[in-house]
Structures are given as C-alpha cells and as structure tokens.
C-alpha cells in the first residue's frame, strides 16, 4: 500500500488572549483557532510574561480583566516595547461599549471591537491589525 507522506505544515502563529471571562475566551478561540494557536491568560498582570514566553503575533485584551485592566495592560506593553524589552506587538482590545473606543485609542491599541464578539468582525480585525 503506497501512502503519500504528509506535507509539512507551517507552524501556526500564536494569538494571546487576556480575559477572565470564559465566554469571551471561547468566542475568540472559536473565531481564530483555525488560523492561529490561541493561548489564554486570566489576568492583565500575566500578559507580559506570556508575551515573552509565547511570542504571539497578536494580543487580544479584554478591557475588563482582573487585577490589571486591558487599558493598563496595553499601556504596559507599549512601554516595554519602547524600552526594547519586548518586540512590537499588535494589540486588539475587546470593549464593553462604543464609548470605550476613546480608552482603546489612548492605550495605543492597534484595533478594537465591542463585545459580544462577532467571529467575522474579529477575523477581519485580526487580519487588518496583522497587515498594518
């Protein structure tokens, strides 16, 4: 029996999701796991270490995460980048309402969208953020 050897597949890029809400993680993972390996942390204070460990191509931050919110986490990542302690990160923030776009802009997020997560919008936003 002749079996064709499997073609090597390119390793999936990693997306880091920071949320303490299981449903948000599930929505993001369902939308992005076909193209990316989705890694989760539960607190903003865990993001910097996870960025160093996993080297994600994209960080998805829930605005409302425990002990260090999405805005503070985003600002922390930008400060670390400017100090050349971590590579540049693309950051998408998940907001609770349209008015929070001001916060995402101030935190220097590359893109944002309002929850609940729409899979098509998240995939498009991810593609656009990574292409920028």
Short mmCIF file of C-alpha atoms in Angstrom, two decimals:
data_model
loop_
_atom_site.label_atom_id
_atom_site.label_comp_id
_atom_site.label_asym_id
_atom_site.label_seq_id
_atom_site.Cartn_x
_atom_site.Cartn_y
_atom_site.Cartn_z
CA UNK A 1 0.00 0.00 0.00
CA UNK A 2 1.52 3.30 -1.09
CA UNK A 3 0.97 6.08 1.35
CA UNK A 4 1.72 9.61 0.36
CA UNK A 5 3.81 11.28 3.03
CA UNK A 6 2.07 14.15 4.74
CA UNK A 7 3.25 17.54 3.64
CA UNK A 8 4.87 19.56 6.38
CA UNK A 9 2.60 22.26 7.63
CA UNK A 10 3.74 25.69 8.65
CA UNK A 11 3.60 26.23 12.38
CA UNK A 12 0.59 28.22 13.46
CA UNK A 13 1.19 31.70 14.73
CA UNK A 14 0.17 32.37 18.30
CA UNK A 15 -2.54 34.75 19.49
CA UNK A 16 -2.54 35.60 23.19
CA UNK A 17 -5.95 36.27 24.74
CA UNK A 18 -6.18 38.00 28.12
CA UNK A 19 -9.60 37.61 29.71
CA UNK A 20 -11.05 36.22 32.90
CA UNK A 21 -14.40 35.57 31.20
CA UNK A 22 -14.70 32.03 29.86
CA UNK A 23 -17.32 33.00 27.27
CA UNK A 24 -15.04 35.70 25.82
CA UNK A 25 -12.16 33.24 25.54
CA UNK A 26 -14.44 30.67 23.92
CA UNK A 27 -15.69 33.21 21.36
CA UNK A 28 -12.17 34.37 20.47
CA UNK A 29 -10.82 30.82 20.30
CA UNK A 30 -13.70 29.71 18.07
CA UNK A 31 -13.09 32.63 15.71
CA UNK A 32 -9.29 32.40 15.50
CA UNK A 33 -8.20 28.84 16.29
CA UNK A 34 -8.41 27.71 12.66
CA UNK A 35 -5.57 30.04 11.68
CA UNK A 36 -3.78 30.54 14.99
CA UNK A 37 -2.84 28.78 18.17
CA UNK A 38 -4.82 30.59 20.87
CA UNK A 39 -3.15 30.89 24.29
CA UNK A 40 -5.04 32.33 27.27
CA UNK A 41 -4.08 34.18 30.41
CA UNK A 42 -6.63 35.16 33.05
CA UNK A 43 -5.16 38.43 34.32
CA UNK A 44 -3.52 41.52 32.90
CA UNK A 45 -0.52 41.04 35.17
CA UNK A 46 0.20 37.72 33.38
CA UNK A 47 0.35 39.22 29.89
CA UNK A 48 3.94 40.47 29.83
CA UNK A 49 5.37 37.11 30.90
CA UNK A 50 3.13 35.31 28.39
CA UNK A 51 4.28 37.63 25.59
CA UNK A 52 7.89 36.76 26.42
CA UNK A 53 7.16 33.03 26.61
CA UNK A 54 4.82 32.59 23.63
CA UNK A 55 5.91 35.43 21.31
CA UNK A 56 2.42 36.00 19.90
CA UNK A 57 1.75 37.78 16.63
CA UNK A 58 -1.30 39.37 18.24
CA UNK A 59 -2.51 40.14 21.76
CA UNK A 60 -6.27 40.32 22.36
CA UNK A 61 -7.06 42.21 25.58
CA UNK A 62 -10.45 42.24 27.27
CA UNK A 63 -10.97 45.74 28.67
CA UNK A 64 -12.42 44.24 31.87
CA UNK A 65 -9.83 41.78 33.13
CA UNK A 66 -8.94 41.19 36.74
CA UNK A 67 -6.16 42.89 38.72
CA UNK A 68 -4.84 44.95 35.79
CA UNK A 69 -7.36 46.06 33.20
CA UNK A 70 -6.95 45.90 29.46
CA UNK A 71 -6.06 49.58 29.19
CA UNK A 72 -3.27 49.37 31.79
CA UNK A 73 -2.02 46.15 30.22
CA UNK A 74 -1.93 47.72 26.76
CA UNK A 75 -0.02 50.74 28.07
CA UNK A 76 2.41 48.43 29.88
CA UNK A 77 3.12 46.50 26.67
CA UNK A 78 3.72 49.74 24.76
CA UNK A 79 6.14 50.98 27.44
CA UNK A 80 8.05 47.69 27.35
CA UNK A 81 8.24 47.90 23.54
CA UNK A 82 9.60 51.45 23.64
CA UNK A 83 12.25 50.30 26.12
CA UNK A 84 13.18 47.48 23.68
CA UNK A 85 12.47 44.82 26.30
CA UNK A 86 9.90 43.04 24.10
CA UNK A 87 9.28 43.01 20.35
CA UNK A 88 6.50 45.13 18.90
CA UNK A 89 3.05 43.65 19.45
CA UNK A 90 -0.18 44.06 17.56
CA UNK A 91 -2.94 44.62 20.09
CA UNK A 92 -6.71 44.30 19.69
CA UNK A 93 -8.89 45.39 22.60
CA UNK A 94 -12.34 43.99 23.32
CA UNK A 95 -14.52 46.80 24.60
CA UNK A 96 -17.77 46.83 26.54
CA UNK A 97 -19.38 49.74 24.67
CA UNK A 98 -18.68 52.11 21.80
CA UNK A 99 -17.71 54.93 24.17
CA UNK A 100 -14.72 52.84 25.32
CA UNK A 101 -13.05 53.41 21.93
CA UNK A 102 -11.56 56.56 23.47
CA UNK A 103 -9.80 54.39 26.07
CA UNK A 104 -8.51 51.95 23.46
CA UNK A 105 -7.14 54.82 21.40
CA UNK A 106 -5.45 56.37 24.45
CA UNK A 107 -3.95 52.99 25.36
CA UNK A 108 -2.47 52.80 21.84
CA UNK A 109 -4.31 49.64 20.80
CA UNK A 110 -3.96 48.86 17.10
CA UNK A 111 -7.63 47.96 16.79
CA UNK A 112 -10.70 47.33 18.91
CA UNK A 113 -14.19 45.97 18.73
CA UNK A 114 -17.20 45.99 21.02
CA UNK A 115 -18.38 42.77 22.70
CA UNK A 116 -20.16 40.49 22.20
CA UNK A 117 -17.52 39.14 19.84
CA UNK A 118 -18.67 38.68 16.27
CA UNK A 119 -16.42 36.00 14.74
CA UNK A 120 -16.37 37.57 11.26
CA UNK A 121 -15.57 41.02 12.62
CA UNK A 122 -12.83 39.61 14.86
CA UNK A 123 -11.22 37.69 11.99
CA UNK A 124 -11.31 40.78 9.77
CA UNK A 125 -9.96 42.99 12.57
CA UNK A 126 -7.18 40.46 13.22
CA UNK A 127 -6.19 40.32 9.54
CA UNK A 128 -6.15 44.11 9.30
CA UNK A 129 -4.12 44.52 12.51
CA UNK A 130 -1.56 41.96 11.37
CA UNK A 131 -1.31 43.51 7.91
CA UNK A 132 -0.65 47.01 9.26
#
